[in-house]
Amino acid sequence: MAVINTREWLENDLANPIEMLRKCEETYTKTELEQYYEYLKRFGMYTPSAKIRQDLDRLIDKDIWGKTKEIFSKYRALWKGTDIPVYIFPYKGSGRLLRTKDNKSGLAFKDRLFLFIHSTISDKELEAVFVHEYHHVCRLNLLKKSPAKYTLLDSIIMEGLAEYAVSKHVGKDYLAKWTSLYEESEILNYYVRHLKQRLQTKRSDELHDQLLLGMKPYPTMLGYCAGYYMVKKAGLIPIKKSFTISSEVFLKKME
């Protein structure tokens, strides 16, 4: 499938994101597409505006689609990764993930990947956000576990491993901001207070996202930060092993 030509969609229909999402999910009803769009906006998808039109022109000038295609080819070959469609849309500037600059975000599913990109992005930052999200895709496809059984532990380790891949392949300078939000003593304190007894919280439970994202009253990006800390504490892991290693392995280092 590779990188989908959303550039053409955006040039012709920037003001109608619902119609573009219909091309991604042809079987969805209008109501389902509207709900889908609201969900994607939480992670950084744009809202139509004059500024977005200007940013789209700059994204086209920078050939973001061509660059992403090259990055995709590199990591699909390197990781023997899954072939999935990659959809690129402008970034609205308020996505969930706080990376090196507030100019990119992404959302990964087992069978597709979304990138939300601002024109200020550098080539290395583009590679970093792709590596993080594509690592999710590969792990979701290779981990021998039903998605219905995913827990908070699975989610925080998935985030930690994805950012570990960024560190290894792109460099520590391109790690997400949340990897250094807290000192080790703070992370350990938060882990004991907020996470240790709740790691088996199911993904369908409202508490799951509250802890993972660090919604009030919990510390910002709590689950993400704890996941990266746990993965680092476990020591070096071959990248291909990081797609299949059990989340429970990382608990042993915390005991």
C-alpha positions as semicolon CSV with decimal commas, in nm:
position;residue;x (nm);y (nm);z (nm)
1;M;0,000;0,000;0,000
2;A;0,280;0,243;0,099
3;V;0,234;0,622;0,123
4;I;-0,109;0,724;-0,006
5;N;-0,129;1,032;-0,227
6;T;-0,324;1,246;0,019
7;R;-0,146;1,546;-0,134
8;E;-0,387;1,526;-0,427
9;W;-0,685;1,486;-0,193
10;L;-0,577;1,791;0,006
11;E;-0,517;2,006;-0,299
12;N;-0,868;1,933;-0,424
13;D;-1,064;1,906;-0,099
14;L;-0,875;2,065;0,190
15;A;-1,192;2,224;0,329
16;N;-1,370;1,889;0,349
17;P;-1,169;1,649;0,570
18;I;-1,471;1,423;0,617
19;E;-1,477;1,352;0,245
20;M;-1,106;1,267;0,250
21;L;-1,156;1,026;0,537
22;R;-1,426;0,858;0,331
23;K;-1,149;0,760;0,090
24;C;-0,962;0,603;0,383
25;E;-1,268;0,423;0,523
26;E;-1,508;0,368;0,235
27;T;-1,749;0,155;0,438
28;Y;-1,810;0,415;0,712
29;T;-2,139;0,602;0,738
30;K;-2,137;0,982;0,752
31;T;-2,190;0,974;1,129
32;E;-1,905;0,727;1,174
33;L;-1,676;0,944;0,960
34;E;-1,760;1,251;1,169
35;Q;-1,676;1,058;1,487
36;Y;-1,357;0,930;1,324
37;Y;-1,253;1,285;1,234
38;E;-1,311;1,405;1,590
39;Y;-1,095;1,118;1,714
40;L;-0,813;1,199;1,471
41;K;-0,824;1,567;1,570
42;R;-0,738;1,464;1,925
43;F;-0,407;1,337;1,789
44;G;-0,325;1,633;1,569
45;M;-0,526;1,624;1,246
46;Y;-0,591;1,969;1,105
47;T;-0,902;2,184;1,105
48;P;-0,954;2,372;0,774
49;S;-0,827;2,732;0,774
50;A;-0,632;2,979;0,561
51;K;-0,317;2,901;0,761
52;I;-0,356;2,531;0,691
53;R;-0,377;2,608;0,318
54;Q;-0,047;2,798;0,341
55;D;0,112;2,517;0,539
56;L;-0,007;2,262;0,283
57;D;0,172;2,458;0,009
58;R;0,494;2,445;0,213
59;L;0,450;2,072;0,279
60;I;0,419;2,020;-0,096
61;D;0,730;2,230;-0,162
62;K;0,925;2,017;0,088
63;D;0,800;1,695;-0,081
64;I;0,692;1,544;0,250
65;W;0,518;1,259;0,067
66;G;0,829;1,164;-0,127
67;K;1,049;1,182;0,182
68;T;0,807;0,969;0,382
69;K;0,800;0,712;0,104
70;E;1,179;0,682;0,125
71;I;1,167;0,647;0,505
72;F;0,893;0,385;0,481
73;S;1,092;0,182;0,228
74;K;1,401;0,199;0,450
75;Y;1,231;0,070;0,765
76;R;1,005;-0,181;0,598
77;A;1,317;-0,345;0,453
78;L;1,525;-0,306;0,771
79;W;1,257;-0,444;1,002
80;K;1,086;-0,674;0,749
81;G;0,781;-0,474;0,847
82;T;0,415;-0,484;0,756
83;D;0,295;-0,320;0,435
84;I;0,020;-0,079;0,534
85;P;-0,123;0,247;0,395
86;V;0,033;0,566;0,535
87;Y;-0,191;0,874;0,533
88;I;-0,032;1,219;0,568
89;F;-0,236;1,525;0,667
90;P;-0,140;1,872;0,795
91;Y;-0,079;1,904;1,168
92;K;-0,306;2,136;1,359
93;G;-0,058;2,205;1,639
94;S;-0,239;2,053;1,936
95;G;-0,189;1,678;1,913
96;R;-0,133;1,455;2,215
97;L;0,231;1,372;2,164
98;L;0,488;1,629;2,276
99;R;0,792;1,566;2,058
100;T;1,109;1,771;1,999
101;K;0,896;2,053;1,860
102;D;0,522;2,091;1,848
103;N;0,507;2,023;1,475
104;K;0,415;1,658;1,428
105;S;0,215;1,371;1,566
106;G;0,086;1,035;1,453
107;L;-0,156;0,755;1,516
108;A;-0,091;0,389;1,443
109;F;-0,332;0,101;1,393
110;K;-0,257;-0,260;1,306
111;D;-0,354;-0,200;0,943
112;R;-0,280;0,169;0,879
113;L;-0,082;0,469;0,997
114;F;-0,162;0,841;1,012
115;L;0,100;1,117;1,022
116;F;0,006;1,476;1,104
117;I;0,287;1,703;0,986
118;H;0,361;2,076;1,004
119;S;0,582;2,233;0,738
120;T;0,845;2,336;0,996
121;I;0,942;1,971;1,042
122;S;1,300;1,869;0,966
123;D;1,390;1,550;0,781
124;K;1,517;1,390;1,102
125;E;1,201;1,482;1,291
126;L;0,993;1,329;1,013
127;E;1,196;1,011;1,042
128;A;1,155;1,011;1,421
129;V;0,777;1,034;1,419
130;F;0,757;0,770;1,145
131;V;0,985;0,531;1,335
132;H;0,778;0,569;1,653
133;E;0,445;0,506;1,482
134;Y;0,567;0,231;1,248
135;H;0,718;0,049;1,544
136;H;0,366;0,036;1,685
137;V;0,237;-0,112;1,359
138;C;0,503;-0,383;1,358
139;R;0,450;-0,473;1,725
140;L;0,072;-0,481;1,688
141;N;0,110;-0,726;1,400
142;L;0,375;-0,950;1,557
143;L;0,278;-0,957;1,924
144;K;0,088;-1,280;1,997
145;K;-0,191;-1,120;2,195
146;S;-0,549;-1,032;2,116
147;P;-0,607;-0,653;2,112
148;A;-0,910;-0,710;2,336
149;K;-0,672;-0,833;2,607
150;Y;-0,433;-0,538;2,593
151;T;-0,368;-0,376;2,930
152;L;-0,217;-0,052;3,056
153;L;0,112;-0,237;3,096
154;D;0,102;-0,334;2,727
155;S;0,032;0,025;2,627
156;I;0,307;0,190;2,832
157;I;0,565;-0,066;2,719
158;M;0,457;-0,019;2,358
159;E;0,522;0,355;2,387
160;G;0,854;0,300;2,561
161;L;0,975;0,053;2,299
162;A;0,872;0,280;2,011
163;E;1,071;0,569;2,152
164;Y;1,361;0,335;2,223
165;A;1,360;0,263;1,848
166;V;1,377;0,638;1,780
167;S;1,680;0,666;2,008
168;K;1,856;0,378;1,836
169;H;1,779;0,464;1,473
170;V;1,740;0,843;1,462
171;G;1,932;0,959;1,769
172;K;1,875;1,085;2,121
173;D;1,844;1,443;1,997
174;Y;1,514;1,346;1,836
175;L;1,350;1,179;2,134
176;A;1,008;1,305;2,240
177;K;1,001;1,576;2,504
178;W;0,813;1,348;2,741
179;T;1,114;1,114;2,770
180;S;1,286;1,373;2,989
181;L;0,994;1,532;3,172
182;Y;1,083;1,379;3,510
183;E;1,385;1,276;3,715
184;E;1,430;0,905;3,790
185;S;1,319;0,954;4,152
186;E;0,998;1,121;4,033
187;I;0,919;0,843;3,787
188;L;0,971;0,576;4,052
189;N;0,749;0,765;4,294
190;Y;0,474;0,807;4,035
191;Y;0,504;0,442;3,931
192;V;0,446;0,320;4,288
193;R;0,171;0,573;4,365
194;H;-0,029;0,561;4,044
195;L;0,064;0,268;3,821
196;K;0,196;-0,036;4,006
197;Q;-0,144;-0,162;4,124
198;R;-0,325;-0,063;3,802
199;L;-0,109;-0,216;3,529
200;Q;-0,375;-0,473;3,441
201;T;-0,633;-0,203;3,363
202;K;-0,794;-0,295;3,030
203;R;-0,761;-0,065;2,731
204;S;-1,141;-0,033;2,721
205;D;-1,146;0,110;3,074
206;E;-1,160;0,491;3,097
207;L;-0,883;0,484;3,358
208;H;-0,646;0,337;3,097
209;D;-0,617;0,658;2,894
210;Q;-0,622;0,877;3,204
211;L;-0,309;0,705;3,332
212;L;-0,139;0,655;2,995
213;L;-0,174;1,019;2,893
214;G;-0,152;1,165;3,240
215;M;-0,486;1,340;3,249
216;K;-0,565;1,540;3,562
217;P;-0,515;1,464;3,847
218;Y;-0,229;1,242;3,724
219;P;0,116;1,370;3,615
220;T;0,142;1,472;3,248
221;M;0,223;1,185;3,007
222;L;0,252;0,951;3,306
223;G;0,224;0,620;3,121
224;Y;0,450;0,726;2,835
225;C;0,724;0,843;3,071
226;A;0,702;0,529;3,285
227;G;0,712;0,307;2,978
228;Y;1,027;0,466;2,842
229;Y;1,191;0,446;3,184
230;M;1,104;0,076;3,216
231;V;1,240;-0,004;2,871
232;K;1,566;0,186;2,939
233;K;1,605;0,012;3,274
234;A;1,581;-0,327;3,102
235;G;1,897;-0,258;2,901
236;L;1,974;-0,302;2,532
237;I;1,717;-0,495;2,330
238;P;1,758;-0,593;1,964
239;I;1,502;-0,395;1,765
240;K;1,349;-0,704;1,604
241;K;1,304;-0,859;1,948
242;S;1,125;-0,541;2,060
243;F;0,835;-0,632;1,830
244;T;0,759;-0,955;2,014
245;I;0,900;-0,931;2,367
246;S;0,635;-0,971;2,636
247;S;0,540;-0,663;2,836
248;E;0,569;-0,864;3,156
249;V;0,945;-0,898;3,105
250;F;0,989;-0,533;3,196
251;L;0,813;-0,572;3,530
252;K;1,097;-0,785;3,665
253;K;1,336;-0,491;3,646
254;M;1,099;-0,280;3,855
255;E;1,078;-0,524;4,145
